Short mmCIF file of N, CA and C in Angstrom, two decimals:
data_model
loop_
_atom_site.label_atom_id
_atom_site.label_comp_id
_atom_site.label_asym_id
_atom_site.label_seq_id
_atom_site.Cartn_x
_atom_site.Cartn_y
_atom_site.Cartn_z
N MET K 1135 47.20 -15.99 -34.26
CA MET K 1135 46.72 -15.14 -33.08
C MET K 1135 48.16 -15.38 -32.12
N THR K 1136 49.02 -14.53 -31.97
CA THR K 1136 49.87 -15.32 -30.90
C THR K 1136 49.47 -15.26 -29.53
N ASP K 1137 48.17 -14.59 -29.03
CA ASP K 1137 48.19 -14.31 -27.80
C ASP K 1137 46.67 -15.01 -27.21
N SER K 1138 46.64 -16.17 -27.26
CA SER K 1138 45.48 -16.72 -27.13
C SER K 1138 45.42 -16.84 -25.69
N TRP K 1139 45.41 -15.98 -24.53
CA TRP K 1139 45.16 -15.60 -23.42
C TRP K 1139 43.81 -15.43 -23.81
N LEU K 1140 43.87 -14.60 -24.63
CA LEU K 1140 42.28 -13.37 -24.79
C LEU K 1140 41.34 -14.59 -25.03
N LEU K 1141 41.26 -15.57 -25.55
CA LEU K 1141 40.22 -16.48 -25.91
C LEU K 1141 39.97 -16.66 -24.49
N ILE K 1142 40.33 -16.37 -23.17
CA ILE K 1142 39.61 -17.30 -21.88
C ILE K 1142 38.72 -16.22 -22.24
N LEU K 1143 38.32 -15.15 -22.53
CA LEU K 1143 37.16 -14.22 -22.08
C LEU K 1143 35.96 -14.58 -22.86
N ILE K 1144 35.77 -15.39 -23.61
CA ILE K 1144 34.71 -16.39 -24.25
C ILE K 1144 34.35 -16.95 -23.20
N PRO K 1145 35.04 -18.01 -22.37
CA PRO K 1145 34.01 -18.77 -21.25
C PRO K 1145 33.94 -17.97 -19.91
N ILE K 1146 34.60 -17.08 -19.89
CA ILE K 1146 34.46 -16.11 -18.50
C ILE K 1146 33.25 -15.51 -18.95
N GLY K 1147 32.94 -14.66 -19.75
CA GLY K 1147 31.55 -14.29 -20.25
C GLY K 1147 30.79 -14.90 -20.28
N ILE K 1148 30.59 -16.25 -20.82
CA ILE K 1148 29.43 -17.14 -20.69
C ILE K 1148 29.35 -17.65 -19.49
N VAL K 1149 30.20 -18.24 -18.46
CA VAL K 1149 29.74 -18.42 -17.33
C VAL K 1149 28.95 -17.22 -16.61
N LEU K 1150 29.87 -16.28 -16.73
CA LEU K 1150 29.02 -15.03 -15.75
C LEU K 1150 27.87 -14.78 -16.13
N VAL K 1151 27.19 -14.85 -17.74
CA VAL K 1151 25.88 -14.68 -18.35
C VAL K 1151 24.85 -15.85 -17.63
N ILE K 1152 25.58 -17.18 -17.46
CA ILE K 1152 25.15 -18.12 -17.26
C ILE K 1152 24.44 -18.08 -15.66
N TRP K 1153 25.56 -17.69 -14.90
CA TRP K 1153 25.19 -17.52 -13.71
C TRP K 1153 24.30 -16.38 -13.39
N ALA K 1154 24.06 -15.35 -13.95
CA ALA K 1154 23.02 -14.30 -13.72
C ALA K 1154 21.62 -14.87 -14.22
N ALA K 1155 21.83 -15.64 -14.77
CA ALA K 1155 20.22 -15.94 -15.66
C ALA K 1155 19.82 -17.16 -14.45
N VAL K 1156 21.10 -18.12 -13.80
CA VAL K 1156 20.48 -18.67 -12.64
C VAL K 1156 20.03 -17.66 -11.87
N GLN K 1157 20.84 -16.70 -11.23
CA GLN K 1157 20.53 -16.23 -10.04
C GLN K 1157 19.21 -15.17 -10.28
N PHE K 1158 19.02 -14.99 -11.53
CA PHE K 1158 17.36 -14.25 -11.54
C PHE K 1158 16.65 -15.48 -11.59
N LEU K 1159 16.59 -16.53 -12.27
CA LEU K 1159 15.73 -17.41 -11.98
C LEU K 1159 15.18 -18.01 -10.62
N VAL K 1160 16.44 -18.18 -9.53
CA VAL K 1160 16.34 -18.64 -8.11
C VAL K 1160 15.91 -17.13 -7.38
N GLY K 1161 15.98 -15.94 -7.87
CA GLY K 1161 15.10 -15.15 -7.19
C GLY K 1161 15.93 -13.62 -7.18
N SER K 1162 17.16 -13.65 -7.29
CA SER K 1162 18.03 -12.87 -6.58
C SER K 1162 18.24 -11.85 -8.24
N ARG K 1163 17.29 -11.10 -8.25
CA ARG K 1163 16.94 -10.38 -9.77
C ARG K 1163 18.08 -9.13 -9.77
N ARG K 1164 18.08 -8.79 -8.60
CA ARG K 1164 18.84 -7.57 -8.75
C ARG K 1164 20.47 -7.90 -8.91
N VAL K 1165 20.99 -8.99 -8.05
CA VAL K 1165 22.04 -9.23 -8.61
C VAL K 1165 22.21 -9.44 -10.17
N ALA K 1166 21.58 -10.66 -10.51
CA ALA K 1166 21.79 -11.07 -11.85
C ALA K 1166 21.41 -9.38 -13.05
N ILE K 1167 20.63 -8.81 -12.75
CA ILE K 1167 20.60 -7.77 -13.91
C ILE K 1167 21.88 -6.66 -13.23
N GLY K 1168 22.50 -6.63 -11.87
CA GLY K 1168 23.70 -5.83 -11.76
C GLY K 1168 24.49 -6.23 -12.48
N VAL K 1169 24.80 -7.81 -12.61
CA VAL K 1169 26.02 -8.30 -13.32
C VAL K 1169 26.10 -8.34 -14.80
N LEU K 1170 24.88 -8.49 -15.76
CA LEU K 1170 24.93 -8.29 -16.56
C LEU K 1170 24.90 -6.64 -17.69
N VAL K 1171 24.39 -5.79 -16.47
CA VAL K 1171 24.34 -4.49 -16.84
C VAL K 1171 25.96 -4.00 -16.57
N THR K 1172 26.64 -4.66 -15.48
CA THR K 1172 28.29 -4.28 -15.23
C THR K 1172 28.92 -4.99 -16.45
N MET K 1173 28.62 -6.06 -17.02
CA MET K 1173 29.09 -6.75 -18.38
C MET K 1173 29.35 -5.67 -19.32
N VAL K 1174 28.12 -5.00 -19.68
CA VAL K 1174 27.71 -4.34 -20.95
C VAL K 1174 28.24 -3.39 -20.66
N LEU K 1175 28.32 -2.65 -19.46
CA LEU K 1175 29.07 -1.18 -19.45
C LEU K 1175 30.62 -1.64 -19.62
N VAL K 1176 31.14 -2.53 -19.09
CA VAL K 1176 32.49 -2.77 -19.17
C VAL K 1176 32.94 -2.93 -20.64
N TYR K 1177 31.95 -3.93 -21.23
CA TYR K 1177 32.53 -4.00 -22.67
C TYR K 1177 32.39 -2.53 -23.71
N MET K 1178 31.27 -1.74 -23.26
CA MET K 1178 30.95 -0.72 -24.02
C MET K 1178 32.07 0.69 -23.76
N LEU K 1179 32.59 0.26 -22.51
CA LEU K 1179 33.59 1.14 -22.46
C LEU K 1179 34.88 0.74 -22.71
N GLY K 1180 35.19 -0.38 -22.97
CA GLY K 1180 36.33 -0.90 -24.05
C GLY K 1180 36.04 -0.79 -25.18
N VAL K 1181 34.88 -0.80 -25.77
CA VAL K 1181 34.92 -0.43 -27.16
C VAL K 1181 35.14 1.24 -27.63
N CYS K 1182 34.52 1.92 -26.72
CA CYS K 1182 34.56 3.21 -26.70
C CYS K 1182 36.27 3.71 -26.90
N VAL K 1183 37.11 3.14 -25.70
CA VAL K 1183 38.29 3.24 -25.81
C VAL K 1183 39.27 3.16 -27.05
N MET K 1184 38.48 1.80 -27.88
CA MET K 1184 39.49 1.31 -28.92
C MET K 1184 39.00 2.32 -30.20
N LEU K 1185 37.92 2.45 -30.15
CA LEU K 1185 37.69 3.22 -31.04
C LEU K 1185 38.04 4.67 -31.22
N PHE K 1186 38.14 5.14 -30.02
CA PHE K 1186 38.38 7.07 -29.92
C PHE K 1186 40.12 6.86 -29.58
N GLY K 1187 40.57 5.90 -28.48
CA GLY K 1187 41.59 6.25 -28.13
C GLY K 1187 43.10 5.21 -29.40
N ALA K 1188 42.20 4.46 -29.69
CA ALA K 1188 43.42 3.92 -30.48
C ALA K 1188 44.12 4.82 -31.57
N PRO K 1189 43.22 5.28 -32.53
CA PRO K 1189 43.67 6.11 -33.74
C PRO K 1189 44.71 6.83 -33.05
N LEU K 1190 44.34 7.50 -31.94
CA LEU K 1190 45.55 8.47 -31.30
C LEU K 1190 46.60 7.83 -30.78
N LEU K 1191 46.55 6.57 -30.35
CA LEU K 1191 47.64 5.93 -29.81
C LEU K 1191 48.62 5.11 -31.14
N ALA K 1192 47.87 5.11 -32.25
CA ALA K 1192 48.95 4.57 -33.45
C ALA K 1192 49.43 5.83 -33.95
N GLN K 1193 48.91 7.02 -33.68
CA GLN K 1193 49.61 8.40 -34.32
C GLN K 1193 50.75 8.72 -33.56
N LEU K 1194 50.91 8.13 -32.25
CA LEU K 1194 51.69 8.61 -31.25
C LEU K 1194 52.88 7.88 -31.23
N ASP K 1195 52.62 6.62 -31.60
CA ASP K 1195 53.68 5.34 -31.97
C ASP K 1195 54.68 5.51 -32.71
N PRO K 1196 56.00 6.00 -32.27
CA PRO K 1196 56.97 5.77 -33.44
C PRO K 1196 57.12 4.71 -33.94
N PRO K 1197 57.39 4.68 -35.28
CA PRO K 1197 57.81 3.48 -36.25
C PRO K 1197 58.91 2.66 -35.25
N ALA K 1198 58.61 1.23 -35.52
CA ALA K 1198 59.69 0.58 -34.92
C ALA K 1198 61.13 0.01 -35.92
N ASP K 1199 62.10 0.16 -35.36
CA ASP K 1199 63.60 0.19 -36.23
C ASP K 1199 63.32 -1.61 -36.69
N ASP K 1200 62.97 -2.23 -36.21
CA ASP K 1200 63.00 -3.65 -36.37
C ASP K 1200 61.76 -4.34 -35.85
N LEU K 1201 61.43 -5.63 -36.28
CA LEU K 1201 59.93 -6.30 -35.83
C LEU K 1201 59.67 -6.66 -34.76
N THR K 1202 61.06 -6.83 -33.66
CA THR K 1202 60.76 -7.47 -32.70
C THR K 1202 60.47 -6.35 -31.67
N ALA K 1203 60.53 -5.04 -31.66
CA ALA K 1203 60.18 -4.31 -31.02
C ALA K 1203 58.85 -3.88 -30.45
N PRO K 1204 58.75 -3.49 -29.39
CA PRO K 1204 57.12 -3.63 -28.77
C PRO K 1204 56.48 -2.39 -29.57
N SER K 1205 55.20 -2.17 -29.81
CA SER K 1205 54.77 -0.99 -30.34
C SER K 1205 53.30 -1.28 -30.01
N ILE K 1206 52.76 0.03 -29.97
CA ILE K 1206 51.22 0.12 -29.40
C ILE K 1206 50.66 -0.53 -30.57
N GLY K 1207 50.84 -0.61 -31.84
CA GLY K 1207 50.10 -1.38 -32.65
C GLY K 1207 49.85 -2.84 -32.61
N GLY K 1208 50.43 -3.68 -31.90
CA GLY K 1208 50.33 -4.90 -31.22
C GLY K 1208 49.28 -4.86 -30.26
N GLY K 1209 49.46 -4.00 -29.32
CA GLY K 1209 48.29 -3.95 -28.34
C GLY K 1209 46.85 -3.61 -28.89
N ILE K 1210 46.89 -2.61 -29.54
CA ILE K 1210 45.74 -2.32 -30.32
C ILE K 1210 45.13 -3.56 -31.10
N PHE K 1211 45.61 -4.27 -31.55
CA PHE K 1211 45.49 -5.29 -32.08
C PHE K 1211 44.84 -6.57 -31.26
N GLN K 1212 45.65 -6.70 -30.07
CA GLN K 1212 45.35 -7.74 -29.10
C GLN K 1212 43.88 -7.03 -28.17
N ALA K 1213 43.59 -5.72 -28.45
CA ALA K 1213 42.69 -5.61 -27.52
C ALA K 1213 41.29 -5.41 -28.20
N PHE K 1214 41.57 -5.34 -29.80
CA PHE K 1214 40.27 -5.57 -30.86
C PHE K 1214 40.07 -7.00 -30.57
N VAL K 1215 40.72 -7.94 -30.72
CA VAL K 1215 40.86 -9.35 -30.45
C VAL K 1215 39.90 -9.70 -29.53
N GLY K 1216 40.47 -8.84 -27.98
CA GLY K 1216 39.31 -9.21 -26.94
C GLY K 1216 38.30 -8.57 -27.08
N ILE K 1217 38.22 -7.47 -27.35
CA ILE K 1217 36.35 -7.22 -27.85
C ILE K 1217 36.05 -7.75 -28.60
N TYR K 1218 36.43 -8.52 -29.70
CA TYR K 1218 35.61 -9.59 -30.72
C TYR K 1218 35.33 -10.87 -29.97
N ALA K 1219 36.20 -11.21 -29.04
CA ALA K 1219 36.21 -12.43 -28.17
C ALA K 1219 35.18 -12.47 -27.15
N ALA K 1220 35.06 -11.26 -26.22
CA ALA K 1220 33.97 -11.06 -25.75
C ALA K 1220 32.18 -10.67 -26.02
N GLY K 1221 32.36 -10.89 -27.63
CA GLY K 1221 31.14 -10.33 -28.09
C GLY K 1221 30.04 -11.33 -27.74
N PRO K 1222 30.18 -12.90 -28.04
CA PRO K 1222 28.96 -13.45 -27.86
C PRO K 1222 28.24 -13.26 -26.64
N ALA K 1223 29.19 -13.21 -25.53
CA ALA K 1223 28.66 -12.87 -24.27
C ALA K 1223 28.05 -12.09 -24.11
N ILE K 1224 28.18 -10.62 -24.22
CA ILE K 1224 27.80 -9.27 -24.70
C ILE K 1224 26.08 -9.80 -25.00
N VAL K 1225 26.05 -9.73 -26.42
CA VAL K 1225 24.89 -10.40 -26.84
C VAL K 1225 23.98 -11.20 -26.24
N THR K 1226 24.32 -12.06 -25.64
CA THR K 1226 23.28 -12.65 -24.30
C THR K 1226 23.18 -12.05 -23.41
N ALA K 1227 23.65 -11.33 -22.78
CA ALA K 1227 23.75 -10.77 -21.97
C ALA K 1227 22.53 -9.45 -22.52
N LEU K 1228 22.72 -9.14 -23.24
CA LEU K 1228 21.93 -7.94 -23.93
C LEU K 1228 20.66 -8.56 -24.01
N VAL K 1229 20.09 -9.67 -24.41
CA VAL K 1229 19.25 -10.76 -24.70
C VAL K 1229 18.34 -10.83 -23.58
N LEU K 1230 19.34 -11.69 -22.21
CA LEU K 1230 18.68 -11.67 -21.38
C LEU K 1230 18.30 -10.61 -20.38
N LEU K 1231 19.07 -9.04 -20.81
CA LEU K 1231 18.32 -7.93 -20.05
C LEU K 1231 16.88 -7.38 -20.87
N ALA K 1232 16.98 -7.75 -22.41
CA ALA K 1232 15.75 -7.48 -22.92
C ALA K 1232 14.88 -8.26 -22.37
N GLY K 1233 15.14 -9.16 -22.18
CA GLY K 1233 13.72 -10.51 -21.75
C GLY K 1233 13.49 -10.07 -20.19
N TYR K 1234 14.05 -9.65 -19.60
CA TYR K 1234 14.17 -9.31 -18.19
C TYR K 1234 12.84 -8.18 -18.03
N TRP K 1235 13.30 -7.15 -19.08
CA TRP K 1235 12.87 -6.04 -18.94
C TRP K 1235 11.17 -6.31 -19.89
N VAL K 1236 11.09 -7.31 -20.53
CA VAL K 1236 9.60 -7.40 -21.15
C VAL K 1236 9.00 -8.25 -19.96
N MET K 1237 9.72 -9.19 -19.20
CA MET K 1237 8.82 -9.91 -18.25
C MET K 1237 8.08 -8.58 -17.01
N ALA K 1238 9.20 -7.97 -16.68
CA ALA K 1238 8.94 -6.75 -15.98
C ALA K 1238 7.53 -6.15 -16.35
N LYS K 1239 7.23 -5.58 -17.42
CA LYS K 1239 6.38 -4.70 -18.44
C LYS K 1239 5.64 -5.89 -17.94
N LEU K 1240 5.39 -6.55 -18.59
CA LEU K 1240 4.05 -7.99 -18.64
C LEU K 1240 3.67 -7.83 -17.25
N SER K 1241 4.32 -8.30 -16.18
CA SER K 1241 3.88 -8.46 -14.92
C SER K 1241 3.01 -7.62 -14.44
N ARG K 1242 3.64 -6.40 -14.54
CA ARG K 1242 3.26 -5.05 -14.58
C ARG K 1242 1.62 -4.91 -14.82
N ARG K 1243 1.71 -5.13 -16.18
CA ARG K 1243 0.42 -5.22 -16.76
C ARG K 1243 -0.57 -5.95 -16.21
N ALA K 1244 -0.06 -7.23 -16.06
CA ALA K 1244 -1.02 -8.24 -15.52
C ALA K 1244 -1.50 -8.09 -14.20
N GLY K 1245 -0.67 -7.32 -13.26
CA GLY K 1245 -1.35 -6.76 -12.09
C GLY K 1245 -2.35 -5.90 -12.13
N ARG K 1246 -1.95 -4.82 -12.94
CA ARG K 1246 -3.16 -3.60 -13.12
C ARG K 1246 -4.23 -4.42 -13.92
N SER K 1247 -4.31 -5.28 -14.85
CA SER K 1247 -5.58 -5.62 -15.21
C SER K 1247 -6.15 -6.89 -14.33
N ALA K 1248 -5.36 -7.29 -13.00
CA ALA K 1248 -6.14 -8.14 -12.07
C ALA K 1248 -7.10 -7.12 -11.40
N GLU K 1249 -6.51 -6.23 -11.24
CA GLU K 1249 -7.23 -4.54 -10.23
C GLU K 1249 -7.96 -4.64 -10.76
#
């Protein structure tokens, strides 16, 4: 992989997820959930752009005469690597969001049964 700068997405995503979990534990639930939802939505937007935009861009890209000429295909590969690199943080964010949702449902149910 020639563009290792994409690997920086892994620690950035993990730090954001950890920070959001700490914010949730401290009491800033809206901030934590907002950060996690934003991460997931941005990731989903990137995946949709790659799934639907990449084939179109690949068809529009004229074949390069030599191997050193820039092409859209290289950018498409880099975007796929970026989406793959951000995957662990997004899975963690989804698990945390599911946990927060379950906790909210359980606390509401416990509140109703106490009355």
